[in-house]
Amino acid sequence: DVMSAEEAFQLRQALEKFEAQQGGKLEASQRSRAFLLFPWLDNLIRDPRVLDPIEQLIGPNILCWSTIFWIKEAGSKSFVDWHQDNTYWGLSSRRVVTAWLAISDASEKAGCMSVIPGTHLGNTLEHEDTFDPDNMLTRGQRIRQLDCERAVSMPLRAGQMSMHNYCLAHGSGPNLSDDRRIGVSMHFLPPDARQTVANWDCAALVRGVDESGHFDHTPRPRFEMDPLTVAFHQRASTALREILYSG
């Protein structure tokens, strides 16, 4: 439990107000690294209720590499196939932790995340790109062979958060509920990690110090869609897209 359902609903209202103002859903480019666009999300990645358990796992110096909105509309066919994030994020460290916060209820019916316990401890599994239009991953990634009988569902109520190592095999099914399933993943790493497939990358220093200097530090938005951070977001999103499609 990170926050009350009421506080999570306030986050939902802020997001959906922005969507309404721009006449529709979030654009694809706005799904990732949106802490550069929305002060409420920039505050969330620095919230002690989020960072205290992260610090227990990776230490007192913490960077937030990215955030991603995971929104499945009611009755949507969208799903996330089984995958391991370390296969395409280009990060050198295995000590990367994803914190997944439910902004609305993420029940099994709504397509919550499932994981294969222990897969973060072994060798990286072989993946293939499917480019399935319903697969929410950039290239429609999926693990070629996997024992799914050991899968464990991780349902969350609004305001709850799960954490997993980014080497863990995970995925999620379609939203068969009558409400939007809205979540945001926050990806934290120690400063000694490096980006291995790009010449430039960035991250937010959210706790402690960064003595390694492997990532440019992101600025903080003063208000929603701050022109200074919107410009930085464009560069950061382009860099992230190139990393994710690098193969």
mmCIF file of C-alpha atoms in Angstrom:
data_model
loop_
_atom_site.group_PDB
_atom_site.id
_atom_site.type_symbol
_atom_site.label_atom_id
_atom_site.label_comp_id
_atom_site.label_asym_id
_atom_site.label_seq_id
_atom_site.Cartn_x
_atom_site.Cartn_y
_atom_site.Cartn_z
ATOM 1 C CA ASP A 1 0.000 0.000 0.000
ATOM 2 C CA VAL A 2 1.509 3.315 -1.125
ATOM 3 C CA MET A 3 -1.481 5.637 -0.966
ATOM 4 C CA SER A 4 -5.214 5.582 -0.413
ATOM 5 C CA ALA A 5 -7.630 4.857 -3.233
ATOM 6 C CA GLU A 6 -8.779 8.464 -2.937
ATOM 7 C CA GLU A 7 -5.267 9.808 -3.527
ATOM 8 C CA ALA A 8 -4.811 7.444 -6.471
ATOM 9 C CA PHE A 9 -8.108 8.744 -7.869
ATOM 10 C CA GLN A 10 -6.723 12.280 -7.720
ATOM 11 C CA LEU A 11 -3.839 11.140 -9.920
ATOM 12 C CA ARG A 12 -6.340 9.599 -12.310
ATOM 13 C CA GLN A 13 -8.297 12.846 -12.414
ATOM 14 C CA ALA A 14 -5.136 14.828 -13.211
ATOM 15 C CA LEU A 15 -4.268 12.455 -16.048
ATOM 16 C CA GLU A 16 -7.759 12.321 -17.505
ATOM 17 C CA LYS A 17 -8.162 16.101 -17.263
ATOM 18 C CA PHE A 18 -5.050 16.452 -19.410
ATOM 19 C CA GLU A 19 -6.371 13.874 -21.872
ATOM 20 C CA ALA A 20 -9.667 15.759 -22.145
ATOM 21 C CA GLN A 21 -7.891 19.066 -22.685
ATOM 22 C CA GLN A 22 -5.972 17.681 -25.654
ATOM 23 C CA GLY A 23 -9.077 16.042 -27.068
ATOM 24 C CA GLY A 24 -8.304 12.390 -26.606
ATOM 25 C CA LYS A 25 -6.076 9.781 -25.037
ATOM 26 C CA LEU A 26 -2.357 10.151 -24.337
ATOM 27 C CA GLU A 27 -0.235 10.249 -27.452
ATOM 28 C CA ALA A 28 2.296 7.455 -27.879
ATOM 29 C CA SER A 29 5.158 9.891 -27.243
ATOM 30 C CA GLN A 30 3.540 10.983 -23.958
ATOM 31 C CA ARG A 31 3.434 7.474 -22.461
ATOM 32 C CA SER A 32 7.139 7.359 -21.611
ATOM 33 C CA ARG A 33 9.212 9.675 -19.434
ATOM 34 C CA ALA A 34 6.131 11.793 -18.745
ATOM 35 C CA PHE A 35 7.613 12.930 -15.410
ATOM 36 C CA LEU A 36 9.119 15.634 -17.629
ATOM 37 C CA LEU A 37 5.584 16.766 -18.554
ATOM 38 C CA PHE A 38 3.545 16.410 -15.351
ATOM 39 C CA PRO A 39 4.683 17.749 -11.957
ATOM 40 C CA TRP A 40 2.447 15.223 -10.168
ATOM 41 C CA LEU A 41 4.358 12.370 -11.795
ATOM 42 C CA ASP A 42 7.713 14.049 -11.096
ATOM 43 C CA ASN A 43 6.623 14.232 -7.442
ATOM 44 C CA LEU A 44 5.585 10.570 -7.478
ATOM 45 C CA ILE A 45 9.015 9.277 -8.550
ATOM 46 C CA ARG A 46 10.482 11.183 -5.555
ATOM 47 C CA ASP A 47 7.808 10.169 -3.044
ATOM 48 C CA PRO A 48 9.356 8.502 0.041
ATOM 49 C CA ARG A 49 6.548 5.955 0.020
ATOM 50 C CA VAL A 50 7.846 4.809 -3.365
ATOM 51 C CA LEU A 51 11.572 5.266 -2.769
ATOM 52 C CA ASP A 52 11.951 3.799 0.731
ATOM 53 C CA PRO A 53 11.379 0.200 -0.425
ATOM 54 C CA ILE A 54 13.478 0.839 -3.540
ATOM 55 C CA GLU A 55 16.366 1.979 -1.336
ATOM 56 C CA GLN A 56 16.169 -1.285 0.588
ATOM 57 C CA LEU A 57 16.832 -3.097 -2.686
ATOM 58 C CA ILE A 58 19.438 -0.975 -4.507
ATOM 59 C CA GLY A 59 20.864 1.441 -1.934
ATOM 60 C CA PRO A 60 20.538 5.136 -1.034
ATOM 61 C CA ASN A 61 21.592 6.608 -4.397
ATOM 62 C CA ILE A 62 18.763 6.240 -6.878
ATOM 63 C CA LEU A 63 18.114 7.314 -10.463
ATOM 64 C CA CYS A 64 14.744 7.068 -12.184
ATOM 65 C CA TRP A 65 15.523 6.060 -15.755
ATOM 66 C CA SER A 66 11.987 6.205 -17.116
ATOM 67 C CA THR A 67 8.291 6.002 -16.397
ATOM 68 C CA ILE A 68 5.672 4.402 -18.632
ATOM 69 C CA PHE A 69 1.888 4.722 -18.532
ATOM 70 C CA TRP A 70 0.125 1.389 -19.036
ATOM 71 C CA ILE A 71 -3.475 2.132 -19.968
ATOM 72 C CA LYS A 72 -5.879 -0.550 -21.166
ATOM 73 C CA GLU A 73 -9.320 0.683 -22.105
ATOM 74 C CA ALA A 74 -12.351 -1.267 -20.895
ATOM 75 C CA GLY A 75 -12.850 -4.270 -23.157
ATOM 76 C CA SER A 76 -9.533 -3.615 -24.893
ATOM 77 C CA LYS A 77 -7.631 -6.421 -26.622
ATOM 78 C CA SER A 78 -4.319 -4.829 -25.632
ATOM 79 C CA PHE A 79 -1.941 -7.142 -23.810
ATOM 80 C CA VAL A 80 1.731 -7.388 -22.869
ATOM 81 C CA ASP A 81 3.365 -10.628 -23.973
ATOM 82 C CA TRP A 82 5.885 -12.484 -21.790
ATOM 83 C CA HIS A 83 9.209 -10.651 -21.846
ATOM 84 C CA GLN A 84 12.260 -9.540 -19.834
ATOM 85 C CA ASP A 85 12.995 -5.811 -19.936
ATOM 86 C CA ASN A 86 16.763 -6.246 -19.683
ATOM 87 C CA THR A 87 16.804 -7.669 -23.221
ATOM 88 C CA TYR A 88 16.088 -4.312 -24.854
ATOM 89 C CA TRP A 89 16.696 -1.455 -22.397
ATOM 90 C CA GLY A 90 20.447 -1.364 -22.952
ATOM 91 C CA LEU A 91 21.292 -1.061 -19.244
ATOM 92 C CA SER A 92 24.446 -2.670 -17.869
ATOM 93 C CA SER A 93 23.195 -3.403 -14.356
ATOM 94 C CA ARG A 94 20.985 -6.272 -13.235
ATOM 95 C CA ARG A 95 19.996 -4.157 -10.207
ATOM 96 C CA VAL A 96 17.191 -2.318 -11.995
ATOM 97 C CA VAL A 97 13.838 -2.319 -10.202
ATOM 98 C CA THR A 98 10.432 -1.578 -11.679
ATOM 99 C CA ALA A 99 7.807 -0.159 -9.335
ATOM 100 C CA TRP A 100 4.313 -0.536 -10.830
ATOM 101 C CA LEU A 101 1.669 1.708 -9.248
ATOM 102 C CA ALA A 102 -2.019 1.073 -9.860
ATOM 103 C CA ILE A 103 -3.851 4.343 -10.524
ATOM 104 C CA SER A 104 -7.063 2.374 -11.045
ATOM 105 C CA ASP A 105 -7.762 -1.188 -9.949
ATOM 106 C CA ALA A 106 -5.633 -3.753 -11.770
ATOM 107 C CA SER A 107 -7.517 -6.976 -11.127
ATOM 108 C CA GLU A 108 -6.985 -10.252 -12.940
ATOM 109 C CA LYS A 109 -10.111 -9.483 -14.990
ATOM 110 C CA ALA A 110 -8.668 -6.071 -15.865
ATOM 111 C CA GLY A 111 -5.423 -7.630 -17.112
ATOM 112 C CA CYS A 112 -3.064 -7.269 -14.165
ATOM 113 C CA MET A 113 0.590 -8.228 -14.445
ATOM 114 C CA SER A 114 1.706 -11.829 -14.029
ATOM 115 C CA VAL A 115 5.258 -13.038 -13.408
ATOM 116 C CA ILE A 116 7.297 -16.230 -13.568
ATOM 117 C CA PRO A 117 9.067 -16.378 -10.179
ATOM 118 C CA GLY A 118 12.818 -16.868 -10.248
ATOM 119 C CA THR A 119 13.388 -16.059 -13.913
ATOM 120 C CA HIS A 120 15.420 -12.983 -12.940
ATOM 121 C CA LEU A 121 18.101 -15.230 -11.433
ATOM 122 C CA GLY A 122 18.999 -17.274 -14.500
ATOM 123 C CA ASN A 123 20.215 -16.610 -18.006
ATOM 124 C CA THR A 124 18.304 -14.222 -20.227
ATOM 125 C CA LEU A 125 15.694 -16.081 -22.260
ATOM 126 C CA GLU A 126 15.487 -15.924 -26.059
ATOM 127 C CA HIS A 127 13.018 -13.377 -27.410
ATOM 128 C CA GLU A 128 11.457 -12.697 -30.789
ATOM 129 C CA ASP A 129 9.757 -9.619 -32.261
ATOM 130 C CA THR A 130 6.159 -10.130 -33.430
ATOM 131 C CA PHE A 131 5.031 -6.520 -34.050
ATOM 132 C CA ASP A 132 1.553 -7.663 -32.971
ATOM 133 C CA PRO A 133 -0.606 -4.489 -33.007
ATOM 134 C CA ASP A 134 -2.319 -5.529 -29.766
ATOM 135 C CA ASN A 135 0.977 -6.133 -27.954
ATOM 136 C CA MET A 136 1.770 -2.942 -26.023
ATOM 137 C CA LEU A 137 5.539 -3.495 -26.213
ATOM 138 C CA THR A 138 7.482 -1.469 -28.765
ATOM 139 C CA ARG A 139 8.360 -4.360 -31.068
ATOM 140 C CA GLY A 140 5.783 -6.861 -29.889
ATOM 141 C CA GLN A 141 8.497 -8.740 -28.011
ATOM 142 C CA ARG A 142 7.814 -12.181 -26.581
ATOM 143 C CA ILE A 143 9.821 -14.999 -25.066
ATOM 144 C CA ARG A 144 10.083 -17.927 -27.488
ATOM 145 C CA GLN A 145 9.684 -20.717 -24.938
ATOM 146 C CA LEU A 146 8.488 -20.401 -21.351
ATOM 147 C CA ASP A 147 6.890 -22.582 -18.697
ATOM 148 C CA CYS A 148 3.768 -20.530 -18.035
ATOM 149 C CA GLU A 149 2.321 -23.057 -15.578
ATOM 150 C CA ARG A 150 4.404 -21.380 -12.860
ATOM 151 C CA ALA A 151 2.916 -17.939 -13.565
ATOM 152 C CA VAL A 152 1.685 -15.923 -10.580
ATOM 153 C CA SER A 153 -0.823 -13.079 -10.943
ATOM 154 C CA MET A 154 -0.103 -9.784 -9.179
ATOM 155 C CA PRO A 155 -3.449 -7.961 -8.861
ATOM 156 C CA LEU A 156 -3.368 -4.491 -7.333
ATOM 157 C CA ARG A 157 -5.980 -2.157 -5.944
ATOM 158 C CA ALA A 158 -5.749 1.531 -6.776
ATOM 159 C CA GLY A 159 -2.962 3.010 -4.651
ATOM 160 C CA GLN A 160 -1.016 -0.232 -4.334
ATOM 161 C CA MET A 161 2.417 -0.865 -5.874
ATOM 162 C CA SER A 162 4.330 -3.978 -6.862
ATOM 163 C CA MET A 163 8.085 -4.216 -7.436
ATOM 164 C CA HIS A 164 10.074 -6.581 -9.619
ATOM 165 C CA ASN A 165 13.580 -6.944 -10.977
ATOM 166 C CA TYR A 166 13.644 -5.999 -14.652
ATOM 167 C CA CYS A 167 15.180 -9.380 -15.541
ATOM 168 C CA LEU A 168 11.994 -11.108 -14.342
ATOM 169 C CA ALA A 169 9.744 -12.611 -17.037
ATOM 170 C CA HIS A 170 6.404 -10.838 -16.875
ATOM 171 C CA GLY A 171 3.360 -9.992 -18.967
ATOM 172 C CA SER A 172 -0.335 -9.158 -18.749
ATOM 173 C CA GLY A 173 -3.590 -10.032 -20.482
ATOM 174 C CA PRO A 174 -6.392 -7.927 -21.986
ATOM 175 C CA ASN A 175 -8.755 -5.783 -19.925
ATOM 176 C CA LEU A 176 -12.069 -7.631 -19.709
ATOM 177 C CA SER A 177 -13.467 -5.294 -17.040
ATOM 178 C CA ASP A 178 -15.824 -2.343 -17.541
ATOM 179 C CA ASP A 179 -13.309 0.305 -16.414
ATOM 180 C CA ARG A 180 -9.988 1.616 -17.711
ATOM 181 C CA ARG A 181 -6.974 -0.117 -16.215
ATOM 182 C CA ILE A 182 -4.493 2.689 -15.561
ATOM 183 C CA GLY A 183 -1.039 2.105 -14.132
ATOM 184 C CA VAL A 184 2.367 3.713 -14.267
ATOM 185 C CA SER A 185 5.669 1.883 -14.076
ATOM 186 C CA MET A 186 8.697 3.662 -12.610
ATOM 187 C CA HIS A 187 12.136 2.261 -13.382
ATOM 188 C CA PHE A 188 14.882 2.803 -10.818
ATOM 189 C CA LEU A 189 18.590 1.998 -11.025
ATOM 190 C CA PRO A 190 21.834 2.659 -9.134
ATOM 191 C CA PRO A 191 24.047 5.421 -10.578
ATOM 192 C CA ASP A 192 26.841 3.001 -11.481
ATOM 193 C CA ALA A 193 24.661 1.528 -14.239
ATOM 194 C CA ARG A 194 25.510 2.462 -17.820
ATOM 195 C CA GLN A 195 23.630 2.769 -21.086
ATOM 196 C CA THR A 196 25.271 0.303 -23.472
ATOM 197 C CA VAL A 197 23.514 0.799 -26.820
ATOM 198 C CA ALA A 198 23.349 4.602 -27.116
ATOM 199 C CA ASN A 199 25.799 7.461 -26.884
ATOM 200 C CA TRP A 200 23.431 9.582 -24.792
ATOM 201 C CA ASP A 201 20.800 8.849 -22.183
ATOM 202 C CA CYS A 202 19.238 10.593 -19.211
ATOM 203 C CA ALA A 203 17.676 9.895 -15.831
ATOM 204 C CA ALA A 204 16.259 11.792 -12.880
ATOM 205 C CA LEU A 205 18.326 11.863 -9.703
ATOM 206 C CA VAL A 206 15.575 11.171 -7.172
ATOM 207 C CA ARG A 207 17.574 10.328 -4.032
ATOM 208 C CA GLY A 208 21.157 10.587 -2.816
ATOM 209 C CA VAL A 209 24.096 11.494 -5.040
ATOM 210 C CA ASP A 210 25.352 10.470 -8.456
ATOM 211 C CA GLU A 211 29.129 10.099 -8.424
ATOM 212 C CA SER A 212 29.232 8.139 -11.686
ATOM 213 C CA GLY A 213 27.781 10.690 -14.117
ATOM 214 C CA HIS A 214 26.730 8.120 -16.731
ATOM 215 C CA PHE A 215 23.364 9.794 -17.350
ATOM 216 C CA ASP A 216 22.440 13.436 -17.898
ATOM 217 C CA HIS A 217 20.108 14.547 -15.126
ATOM 218 C CA THR A 218 16.619 15.543 -16.216
ATOM 219 C CA PRO A 219 15.147 18.943 -15.276
ATOM 220 C CA ARG A 220 11.978 19.204 -13.191
ATOM 221 C CA PRO A 221 8.782 20.676 -14.700
ATOM 222 C CA ARG A 222 7.621 23.851 -12.965
ATOM 223 C CA PHE A 223 4.072 23.311 -14.237
ATOM 224 C CA GLU A 224 2.219 21.000 -16.608
ATOM 225 C CA MET A 225 3.764 20.978 -20.096
ATOM 226 C CA ASP A 226 6.537 23.377 -19.065
ATOM 227 C CA PRO A 227 8.174 24.387 -22.394
ATOM 228 C CA LEU A 228 11.659 23.825 -20.968
ATOM 229 C CA THR A 229 10.970 20.249 -19.934
ATOM 230 C CA VAL A 230 8.777 19.547 -22.976
ATOM 231 C CA ALA A 231 11.800 20.281 -25.151
ATOM 232 C CA PHE A 232 13.970 17.998 -23.022
ATOM 233 C CA HIS A 233 11.237 15.339 -23.148
ATOM 234 C CA GLN A 234 11.329 15.359 -26.925
ATOM 235 C CA ARG A 235 15.051 14.607 -26.896
ATOM 236 C CA ALA A 236 14.683 12.041 -24.111
ATOM 237 C CA SER A 237 11.813 10.261 -25.872
ATOM 238 C CA THR A 238 13.705 10.125 -29.145
ATOM 239 C CA ALA A 239 16.727 8.632 -27.395
ATOM 240 C CA LEU A 240 14.539 6.077 -25.601
ATOM 241 C CA ARG A 241 12.807 5.050 -28.823
ATOM 242 C CA GLU A 242 16.167 4.504 -30.519
ATOM 243 C CA ILE A 243 17.324 2.384 -27.569
ATOM 244 C CA LEU A 244 14.185 0.230 -27.569
ATOM 245 C CA TYR A 245 14.343 -0.381 -31.325
ATOM 246 C CA SER A 246 18.082 -1.011 -31.451
ATOM 247 C CA GLY A 247 17.607 -4.786 -31.334
#
